CSV table of C-alpha atoms in Angstrom, one decimal:
chain,number,residue,atom,x,y,z
A,1227,UNK,CA,13.4,78.1,-33.8
A,1228,UNK,CA,16.7,78.2,-31.3
A,1229,UNK,CA,14.4,78.0,-28.3
A,1230,UNK,CA,12.6,74.7,-29.8
A,1231,UNK,CA,15.9,73.0,-30.1
A,1232,UNK,CA,16.8,74.3,-26.5
A,1233,UNK,CA,13.6,73.0,-25.3
A,1234,UNK,CA,14.2,69.7,-27.1
A,1235,UNK,CA,17.7,69.0,-25.6
A,1236,UNK,CA,16.4,69.8,-22.2
A,1237,UNK,CA,13.9,67.2,-22.3
A,1238,UNK,CA,16.2,65.0,-23.9
A,1239,UNK,CA,19.0,65.8,-20.6
A,1240,UNK,CA,16.0,65.0,-18.4
A,1241,UNK,CA,14.8,61.8,-20.3
A,1242,UNK,CA,18.5,60.1,-20.0
A,1243,UNK,CA,19.1,61.3,-16.6
A,1244,UNK,CA,15.7,59.4,-15.4
A,1245,UNK,CA,17.1,56.2,-17.2
A,1246,UNK,CA,20.3,56.5,-15.5
A,1247,UNK,CA,18.7,57.2,-12.0
A,1248,UNK,CA,16.3,53.9,-12.4
A,1249,UNK,CA,19.4,51.8,-13.8
A,1250,UNK,CA,21.4,53.4,-10.7
A,1251,UNK,CA,18.9,51.6,-8.4
A,1252,UNK,CA,20.0,48.4,-10.1
A,1253,UNK,CA,23.5,49.2,-9.0
A,1254,UNK,CA,22.4,50.1,-5.4
A,1255,UNK,CA,20.7,47.2,-5.2
A,1256,UNK,CA,23.7,45.1,-6.2
A,1257,UNK,CA,25.7,47.3,-3.8
A,1258,UNK,CA,23.3,46.4,-0.7
A,1259,UNK,CA,23.5,42.7,-1.7
A,1260,UNK,CA,27.4,42.8,-1.6
A,1261,UNK,CA,27.1,44.8,1.5
A,1262,UNK,CA,25.0,42.2,3.2
A,1263,UNK,CA,22.1,44.3,3.5
A,1264,UNK,CA,19.8,42.0,2.0
A,1265,UNK,CA,16.4,43.6,3.1
A,1266,UNK,CA,17.3,47.0,1.3
A,1267,UNK,CA,18.8,45.0,-1.7
A,1268,UNK,CA,15.3,43.3,-2.2
A,1269,UNK,CA,13.5,46.6,-1.5
A,1270,UNK,CA,15.5,48.3,-3.8
A,1271,UNK,CA,15.5,45.7,-6.6
A,1272,UNK,CA,11.6,45.2,-6.5
A,1273,UNK,CA,11.0,48.7,-7.1
A,1274,UNK,CA,12.7,48.5,-10.5
A,1275,UNK,CA,10.3,46.0,-11.7
A,1276,UNK,CA,7.1,47.3,-9.8
A,1277,UNK,CA,4.5,48.0,-12.8
A,1278,UNK,CA,3.0,50.5,-10.8
A,1279,UNK,CA,6.4,52.7,-10.7
A,1280,UNK,CA,6.0,54.7,-13.3
A,1281,UNK,CA,9.8,54.9,-13.6
A,1282,UNK,CA,10.2,51.1,-13.7
A,1283,UNK,CA,9.2,50.9,-17.5
A,1284,UNK,CA,13.1,52.1,-17.7
A,1285,UNK,CA,14.4,48.8,-16.2
A,1286,UNK,CA,12.0,46.5,-16.1
A,1287,UNK,CA,13.0,45.1,-19.8
A,1288,UNK,CA,16.7,45.7,-19.2
A,1289,UNK,CA,18.7,42.2,-18.7
A,1290,UNK,CA,20.8,43.3,-16.0
A,1291,UNK,CA,17.8,44.4,-13.7
A,1292,UNK,CA,16.8,40.5,-13.9
A,1293,UNK,CA,20.3,39.2,-13.6
A,1294,UNK,CA,20.9,41.0,-10.5
A,1295,UNK,CA,17.5,39.9,-8.7
A,1296,UNK,CA,18.8,36.5,-9.5
A,1297,UNK,CA,21.7,36.9,-7.5
A,1298,UNK,CA,20.0,38.7,-4.6
A,1299,UNK,CA,17.3,36.3,-3.9
A,1300,UNK,CA,20.4,33.4,-4.5
A,1301,UNK,CA,22.0,35.4,-1.6
A,1302,UNK,CA,18.9,35.4,0.6
A,1303,UNK,CA,18.8,31.7,0.3
A,1304,UNK,CA,22.3,31.0,1.2
A,1305,UNK,CA,22.0,33.8,4.1
A,1306,UNK,CA,22.5,32.5,7.8
A,1307,UNK,CA,20.4,35.5,9.2
A,1308,UNK,CA,16.7,34.3,9.7
A,1309,UNK,CA,15.4,37.5,9.2
A,1310,UNK,CA,16.7,37.9,5.6
A,1311,UNK,CA,15.4,34.0,5.4
A,1312,UNK,CA,12.0,35.6,6.1
A,1313,UNK,CA,12.4,38.3,2.6
A,1314,UNK,CA,11.1,35.3,0.3
A,1315,UNK,CA,9.0,32.4,0.9
A,1316,UNK,CA,11.2,30.5,-1.7
A,1317,UNK,CA,14.1,32.6,-2.8
A,1318,UNK,CA,15.8,29.9,-5.3
A,1319,UNK,CA,12.5,29.7,-7.2
A,1320,UNK,CA,12.5,33.6,-7.5
A,1321,UNK,CA,16.1,33.3,-8.6
A,1322,UNK,CA,15.8,31.0,-11.2
A,1323,UNK,CA,12.9,32.9,-12.7
A,1324,UNK,CA,15.0,35.9,-12.8
A,1325,UNK,CA,17.8,34.4,-14.2
A,1326,UNK,CA,15.6,33.0,-16.9
A,1327,UNK,CA,13.9,36.3,-17.7
A,1328,UNK,CA,17.3,38.1,-17.9
A,1329,UNK,CA,18.3,35.3,-20.7
A,1330,UNK,CA,14.8,36.1,-22.4
A,1331,UNK,CA,15.3,39.5,-22.4
A,1332,UNK,CA,19.3,39.5,-23.4
A,1333,UNK,CA,18.3,38.5,-27.3
A,1334,UNK,CA,22.1,39.3,-28.1
A,1335,UNK,CA,23.7,37.1,-25.4
A,1336,UNK,CA,25.9,39.6,-23.9
A,1337,UNK,CA,25.6,38.2,-20.3
A,1338,UNK,CA,25.0,34.5,-21.3
A,1339,UNK,CA,28.2,33.4,-20.0
A,1340,UNK,CA,28.0,35.0,-16.7
A,1341,UNK,CA,24.4,33.7,-16.2
A,1342,UNK,CA,25.5,30.3,-17.2
A,1343,UNK,CA,28.1,30.4,-14.0
A,1344,UNK,CA,25.3,31.7,-11.9
A,1345,UNK,CA,22.7,28.8,-13.0
A,1346,UNK,CA,25.6,26.1,-12.4
A,1347,UNK,CA,26.0,27.7,-8.8
A,1348,UNK,CA,21.9,27.4,-8.5
A,1349,UNK,CA,22.1,23.9,-8.9
A,1350,UNK,CA,24.1,23.1,-6.1
A,1351,UNK,CA,21.7,25.6,-3.9
A,1352,UNK,CA,18.6,23.7,-5.3
A,1353,UNK,CA,20.5,20.2,-4.6
A,1354,UNK,CA,21.3,21.6,-0.9
A,1355,UNK,CA,17.7,22.7,-0.4
A,1356,UNK,CA,16.1,19.3,-1.8
A,1357,UNK,CA,18.3,17.3,0.6
A,1358,UNK,CA,17.3,19.3,3.6
A,1359,UNK,CA,14.0,19.4,2.7
A,1360,UNK,CA,14.0,15.6,2.3
A,1361,UNK,CA,15.7,15.3,5.5
A,1362,UNK,CA,12.6,17.3,7.4
A,1363,UNK,CA,10.2,15.5,5.7
A,1364,UNK,CA,9.1,18.1,3.3
A,1365,UNK,CA,8.8,16.2,0.3
A,1366,UNK,CA,6.8,18.8,-1.7
A,1367,UNK,CA,9.5,21.6,-1.5
A,1368,UNK,CA,12.1,18.4,-2.3
A,1369,UNK,CA,10.3,17.4,-5.5
A,1370,UNK,CA,10.1,20.8,-6.5
A,1371,UNK,CA,13.6,21.4,-5.7
A,1372,UNK,CA,14.5,18.2,-7.8
A,1373,UNK,CA,12.4,19.4,-10.8
A,1374,UNK,CA,14.1,22.8,-11.1
A,1375,UNK,CA,17.6,21.1,-10.8
A,1376,UNK,CA,16.2,19.1,-13.9
A,1377,UNK,CA,14.8,22.1,-15.2
A,1378,UNK,CA,18.1,24.2,-15.5
A,1379,UNK,CA,19.9,21.3,-16.6
A,1380,UNK,CA,17.8,21.0,-19.6
A,1381,UNK,CA,18.2,24.9,-20.6
A,1382,UNK,CA,20.0,25.3,-24.0
A,1383,UNK,CA,22.5,27.4,-22.4
A,1384,UNK,CA,23.7,24.6,-20.0
A,1385,UNK,CA,24.1,22.0,-22.8
A,1386,UNK,CA,27.7,22.0,-24.6
A,1387,UNK,CA,29.6,19.6,-26.3
A,1388,UNK,CA,30.9,17.6,-22.6
A,1389,UNK,CA,27.2,17.3,-21.3
A,1390,UNK,CA,25.1,17.0,-24.5
A,1391,UNK,CA,22.4,14.2,-24.1
A,1392,UNK,CA,23.7,13.5,-20.7
A,1393,UNK,CA,20.7,12.4,-18.3
A,1394,UNK,CA,21.0,13.2,-14.5
A,1395,UNK,CA,19.7,9.6,-13.2
A,1396,UNK,CA,20.7,10.5,-9.6
A,1397,UNK,CA,18.4,13.5,-9.5
A,1398,UNK,CA,15.5,12.1,-11.8
A,1399,UNK,CA,15.4,9.1,-9.2
A,1400,UNK,CA,15.4,11.4,-6.2
A,1401,UNK,CA,12.4,13.5,-7.9
A,1402,UNK,CA,10.5,10.2,-8.0
A,1403,UNK,CA,11.2,9.2,-4.6
A,1404,UNK,CA,10.5,12.7,-3.5
A,1405,UNK,CA,7.2,12.4,-5.2
A,1406,UNK,CA,6.4,8.9,-3.6
A,1407,UNK,CA,6.6,10.1,-0.4
A,1408,UNK,CA,4.7,13.2,-1.0
A,1409,UNK,CA,2.3,10.8,-2.1
A,1410,UNK,CA,2.3,12.5,-5.8
A,1411,UNK,CA,2.2,8.7,-7.4
A,1412,UNK,CA,1.5,9.5,-10.9
A,1413,UNK,CA,4.7,11.9,-11.0
A,1414,UNK,CA,6.5,9.5,-9.0
A,1415,UNK,CA,5.9,6.8,-11.7
A,1416,UNK,CA,6.9,9.3,-14.6
A,1417,UNK,CA,10.5,9.9,-12.8
A,1418,UNK,CA,10.7,6.2,-12.0
A,1419,UNK,CA,10.0,5.2,-15.5
A,1420,UNK,CA,12.6,7.6,-16.9
A,1421,UNK,CA,15.3,6.2,-14.4
A,1422,UNK,CA,14.4,2.8,-15.5
A,1423,UNK,CA,15.2,3.6,-19.1
A,1424,UNK,CA,18.8,4.2,-17.9
A,1425,UNK,CA,19.2,1.1,-15.8
A,1426,UNK,CA,19.4,3.6,-12.7
A,1427,UNK,CA,19.1,1.4,-9.3
A,1428,UNK,CA,18.4,-1.7,-11.1
A,1429,UNK,CA,15.5,-4.0,-10.0
A,1430,UNK,CA,14.7,-1.4,-7.1
A,1431,UNK,CA,13.2,0.9,-9.5
A,1432,UNK,CA,10.7,-1.4,-11.0
A,1433,UNK,CA,9.7,-2.4,-7.6
A,1434,UNK,CA,9.3,1.6,-6.8
A,1435,UNK,CA,6.9,1.8,-9.6
A,1436,UNK,CA,5.2,-1.4,-8.8
A,1437,UNK,CA,4.7,0.0,-5.3
A,1438,UNK,CA,3.4,3.3,-6.4
A,1439,UNK,CA,0.8,1.5,-8.8
A,1440,UNK,CA,-0.1,-0.5,-5.8
A,1441,UNK,CA,-0.8,2.5,-3.4
A,1442,UNK,CA,-3.1,3.6,-6.9
A,1443,UNK,CA,-5.0,0.4,-6.5
A,1444,UNK,CA,-3.8,-0.2,-10.2
A,1445,UNK,CA,-3.0,-4.1,-9.6
A,1446,UNK,CA,-2.5,-4.8,-13.2
A,1447,UNK,CA,0.1,-2.4,-13.8
A,1448,UNK,CA,2.0,-3.1,-10.9
A,1449,UNK,CA,2.1,-6.7,-12.0
A,1450,UNK,CA,3.3,-5.4,-15.3
A,1451,UNK,CA,5.9,-3.2,-13.9
A,1452,UNK,CA,7.5,-6.2,-11.8
A,1453,UNK,CA,7.6,-8.5,-14.9
A,1454,UNK,CA,9.3,-5.7,-16.9
A,1455,UNK,CA,11.7,-5.7,-14.0
A,1456,UNK,CA,12.1,-9.5,-13.9
A,1457,UNK,CA,12.6,-9.6,-17.6
A,1458,UNK,CA,15.7,-7.3,-17.3
A,1459,UNK,CA,16.9,-8.6,-13.8
A,1460,UNK,CA,15.8,-12.4,-13.9
A,1461,UNK,CA,18.3,-13.1,-10.8
A,1462,UNK,CA,16.7,-10.5,-8.6
A,1463,UNK,CA,15.2,-12.3,-5.5
A,1464,UNK,CA,13.3,-9.2,-4.2
A,1465,UNK,CA,11.5,-8.6,-7.8
A,1466,UNK,CA,10.1,-12.2,-7.6
A,1467,UNK,CA,9.2,-11.8,-3.8
A,1468,UNK,CA,7.1,-8.9,-4.6
A,1469,UNK,CA,5.4,-10.6,-7.5
A,1470,UNK,CA,4.9,-13.6,-5.4
A,1471,UNK,CA,3.1,-11.5,-2.7
A,1472,UNK,CA,0.9,-9.5,-5.2
A,1473,UNK,CA,-0.1,-13.0,-6.5
A,1474,UNK,CA,-0.8,-14.5,-3.0
A,1475,UNK,CA,-2.7,-11.1,-2.1
A,1476,UNK,CA,-4.8,-11.6,-5.0
A,1477,UNK,CA,-5.4,-15.5,-4.5
A,1478,UNK,CA,-3.4,-16.5,-7.8
A,1479,UNK,CA,-1.7,-19.7,-6.4
A,1480,UNK,CA,-0.7,-20.8,-9.7
A,1481,UNK,CA,1.4,-17.9,-10.6
A,1482,UNK,CA,2.8,-17.3,-7.2
A,1483,UNK,CA,4.2,-21.1,-7.1
A,1484,UNK,CA,5.6,-20.4,-10.6
A,1485,UNK,CA,7.8,-17.5,-9.5
A,1486,UNK,CA,8.4,-19.0,-6.2
A,1487,UNK,CA,9.8,-21.9,-7.4
A,1488,UNK,CA,12.2,-19.7,-9.9
A,1489,UNK,CA,13.1,-18.1,-6.6
A,1490,UNK,CA,14.2,-21.1,-4.8
A,1491,UNK,CA,16.3,-22.2,-7.8
A,1492,UNK,CA,18.0,-18.8,-7.7
A,1493,UNK,CA,18.3,-18.9,-4.2
A,1494,UNK,CA,17.8,-22.3,-2.8
A,1495,UNK,CA,19.3,-21.6,0.7
A,1496,UNK,CA,16.8,-18.7,1.4
A,1497,UNK,CA,14.7,-20.1,4.3
A,1498,UNK,CA,11.9,-17.7,3.5
A,1499,UNK,CA,11.2,-19.2,0.0
A,1500,UNK,CA,10.9,-22.6,1.6
A,1501,UNK,CA,8.3,-21.2,3.8
A,1502,UNK,CA,6.4,-19.6,1.5
A,1503,UNK,CA,6.3,-22.7,-0.5
A,1504,UNK,CA,5.0,-24.3,2.4
A,1505,UNK,CA,2.3,-21.9,3.0
A,1506,UNK,CA,1.2,-22.1,-0.6
A,1507,UNK,CA,1.0,-26.0,-0.2
A,1508,UNK,CA,-0.9,-25.4,3.1
A,1509,UNK,CA,-3.3,-22.9,1.1
A,1510,UNK,CA,-4.2,-25.6,-1.3
A,1511,UNK,CA,-4.5,-28.6,0.9
A,1512,UNK,CA,-1.2,-30.3,-0.1
A,1513,UNK,CA,-0.2,-31.0,3.5
A,1514,UNK,CA,2.4,-33.4,2.7
A,1515,UNK,CA,4.4,-31.0,0.5
A,1516,UNK,CA,3.9,-28.3,3.2
A,1517,UNK,CA,5.4,-30.6,5.8
A,1518,UNK,CA,8.4,-31.0,3.7
A,1519,UNK,CA,8.7,-27.4,2.4
A,1520,UNK,CA,8.4,-26.3,6.1
A,1521,UNK,CA,10.8,-28.9,7.0
A,1522,UNK,CA,13.3,-27.5,4.6
A,1523,UNK,CA,12.8,-23.9,5.7
A,1524,UNK,CA,13.6,-25.4,9.5
A,1525,UNK,CA,16.7,-27.0,7.9
A,1526,UNK,CA,18.1,-23.8,6.5
A,1527,UNK,CA,17.3,-21.7,9.2
A,1528,UNK,CA,17.1,-23.7,12.9
A,1529,UNK,CA,15.3,-20.8,14.8
A,1530,UNK,CA,12.6,-20.3,12.5
A,1531,UNK,CA,9.8,-20.0,14.6
A,1532,UNK,CA,7.0,-19.4,11.9
A,1533,UNK,CA,8.0,-22.5,10.2
A,1534,UNK,CA,7.8,-24.5,13.5
A,1535,UNK,CA,4.5,-22.8,14.2
A,1536,UNK,CA,3.1,-23.8,11.0
A,1537,UNK,CA,4.4,-27.3,10.9
A,1538,UNK,CA,3.0,-27.7,14.4
A,1539,UNK,CA,-0.6,-26.2,13.2
A,1540,UNK,CA,-0.3,-29.0,10.2
A,1541,UNK,CA,-0.2,-31.8,13.1
A,1542,UNK,CA,-2.4,-29.9,15.2
A,1543,UNK,CA,-5.4,-29.7,12.6
A,1544,UNK,CA,-4.8,-33.2,11.8
A,1545,UNK,CA,-5.3,-34.2,15.0
A,1546,UNK,CA,-8.6,-32.2,15.4
A,1547,UNK,CA,-10.0,-33.8,12.1
A,1548,UNK,CA,-9.6,-37.1,13.6
A,1549,UNK,CA,-11.2,-36.1,16.5
A,1550,UNK,CA,-14.4,-35.5,14.4
A,1551,UNK,CA,-13.5,-39.0,12.8
A,1552,UNK,CA,-13.6,-40.4,16.3
A,1553,UNK,CA,-16.6,-38.7,17.3
A,1554,UNK,CA,-18.5,-40.0,14.3
A,1555,UNK,CA,-18.2,-43.5,15.6
A,1556,UNK,CA,-21.3,-45.2,16.5
A,1557,UNK,CA,-21.7,-45.3,20.6
A,1558,UNK,CA,-21.9,-49.0,20.3
A,1559,UNK,CA,-18.5,-49.3,18.9
A,1560,UNK,CA,-16.1,-48.1,21.8
A,1561,UNK,CA,-13.3,-50.1,20.9
A,1562,UNK,CA,-13.2,-48.2,17.1
A,1563,UNK,CA,-13.8,-44.9,19.1
A,1564,UNK,CA,-10.7,-45.6,21.0
A,1565,UNK,CA,-8.7,-46.5,17.8
A,1566,UNK,CA,-9.7,-43.7,15.9
A,1567,UNK,CA,-9.0,-41.4,19.0
A,1568,UNK,CA,-5.7,-43.0,19.4
A,1569,UNK,CA,-4.7,-41.4,15.8
A,1570,UNK,CA,-5.6,-38.1,16.5
A,1571,UNK,CA,-3.5,-38.3,20.0
A,1572,UNK,CA,-0.6,-39.3,17.5
A,1573,UNK,CA,-0.8,-36.5,15.5
A,1574,UNK,CA,-1.3,-33.8,18.6
A,1575,UNK,CA,1.8,-35.7,19.9
A,1576,UNK,CA,3.5,-34.8,16.7
A,1577,UNK,CA,2.5,-31.0,17.0
A,1578,UNK,CA,4.4,-30.8,20.6
A,1579,UNK,CA,7.8,-30.4,19.7
A,1580,UNK,CA,7.3,-27.8,16.8
A,1581,UNK,CA,4.8,-25.6,19.2
A,1582,UNK,CA,7.3,-25.8,21.7
A,1583,UNK,CA,10.4,-24.7,19.5
A,1584,UNK,CA,8.0,-22.0,17.7
A,1585,UNK,CA,7.1,-20.4,21.3
A,1586,UNK,CA,11.1,-20.6,22.5
A,1587,UNK,CA,12.6,-19.3,19.3
A,1588,UNK,CA,10.0,-16.5,19.3
A,1589,UNK,CA,10.7,-15.6,22.6
A,1590,UNK,CA,14.3,-15.5,21.8
A,1591,UNK,CA,14.1,-13.3,18.5
A,1592,UNK,CA,17.0,-10.8,18.3
A,1593,UNK,CA,14.6,-8.5,17.0
A,1594,UNK,CA,11.5,-8.9,18.8
A,1595,UNK,CA,8.1,-7.4,16.9
A,1596,UNK,CA,4.5,-7.8,17.2
A,1597,UNK,CA,4.9,-11.0,14.7
A,1598,UNK,CA,7.4,-12.6,17.2
A,1599,UNK,CA,5.1,-11.8,20.1
A,1600,UNK,CA,2.0,-13.0,18.2
A,1601,UNK,CA,3.7,-16.1,17.0
A,1602,UNK,CA,4.8,-17.1,20.7
A,1603,UNK,CA,1.4,-16.5,22.1
A,1604,UNK,CA,-0.4,-18.6,19.6
A,1605,UNK,CA,1.9,-21.1,20.0
A,1606,UNK,CA,1.7,-21.1,23.9
A,1607,UNK,CA,-2.0,-21.5,23.4
A,1608,UNK,CA,-1.8,-24.3,21.3
A,1609,UNK,CA,0.7,-25.9,23.7
A,1610,UNK,CA,-2.1,-25.3,26.5
A,1611,UNK,CA,-4.7,-27.2,24.5
A,1612,UNK,CA,-2.0,-29.8,23.8
A,1613,UNK,CA,-0.8,-30.5,27.1
A,1614,UNK,CA,-4.5,-30.9,28.8
A,1615,UNK,CA,-5.4,-33.2,25.9
A,1616,UNK,CA,-2.5,-35.2,26.4
A,1617,UNK,CA,-2.8,-35.2,30.4
A,1618,UNK,CA,0.6,-33.6,30.8
A,1619,UNK,CA,-0.7,-31.3,33.5
A,1620,UNK,CA,2.5,-30.0,35.0
A,1621,UNK,CA,3.4,-28.5,31.5
A,1622,UNK,CA,-0.4,-27.2,31.4
A,1623,UNK,CA,0.1,-25.4,34.3
A,1624,UNK,CA,3.6,-23.9,33.6
A,1625,UNK,CA,2.6,-22.8,29.9
A,1626,UNK,CA,-0.4,-21.5,31.8
A,1627,UNK,CA,1.4,-19.6,33.9
A,1628,UNK,CA,3.5,-18.1,31.4
A,1629,UNK,CA,0.4,-17.0,29.1
A,1630,UNK,CA,-1.0,-15.3,32.4
A,1631,UNK,CA,2.3,-13.6,32.6
A,1632,UNK,CA,2.5,-12.4,28.9
A,1633,UNK,CA,-1.1,-11.0,28.9
A,1634,UNK,CA,-0.5,-8.6,31.9
């Protein structure tokens, strides 16, 4: 009987010793981490949660194991050593998973306060990672990081009387921005919509929602987003411009004109709005109204090359139409033909000055681009035809030489 008790005691001692030995590995892993030996820290802590290790059952369900593991992977992220950086593809994600596991196993909440502090620091690391990833155009990682920040913030442990119900709209919006750049438009819309509920970034958020729908070729939802934005921010010109552009691209002229008129009422000194109004009148064949709108744009912005070009194009096209009228005159009515042809020349002469100014201001643009270059070339080509038509050959030769120079 005594022998059996001795054997039992001996087995108990071995069992306790094994437990302490395994838990000692967790302490060793932490010591390696504190000493900056992260490779050994990772190797040691991983052995304590390895299911294939028959001794890991002593530490696999121990909250402290996972807490230390979280600290180690957080240290891997923070390390400046490139070799240590390679120890994990996404150390912060591993750290978060570890802290969550530690909380799950700690059913009495003994280590909750310590882990809350670590999670607060983890938010800072995730923010750093998100910003860096965004700057590196790694939008998938940026999105994942922003989502993980929100995940941490939503944990019951992180809620208290001071921040209960507080919504981090900056992170939500940035998650939308990262998703948008990662071309994950459904996720972008989800986060932008959440930001819009809290009035974050004003009208711009609704524009981004609309843009996300446009990129999904969902024009109906894009318009709905802009209209909701317009209802909230009726004085915002960029919302109106976005609506106008969608309606223009959809050939919905009446709707476009409605919002354009509102835009002009809100910002009468915006030359672009008057120019757009002229383009709409041009599109519907209301050329007299178009002329007045282009003149309004030019009065506000004296160097508006495109407005000059469109104004000149109206006079030029009127002249071309009048030539067709002249050419329809019977050959036995030469006087009538000359009369009609002279009417065309009046329109051609009207076209010269605005075309000259269009070419001049496009060439002098402060920030030249493909549009200003194309405006200049088109104006010069039109002037070449006008000078020839009006028999101003010196100017014809001059503009022809200029065109040859630009085309080289």
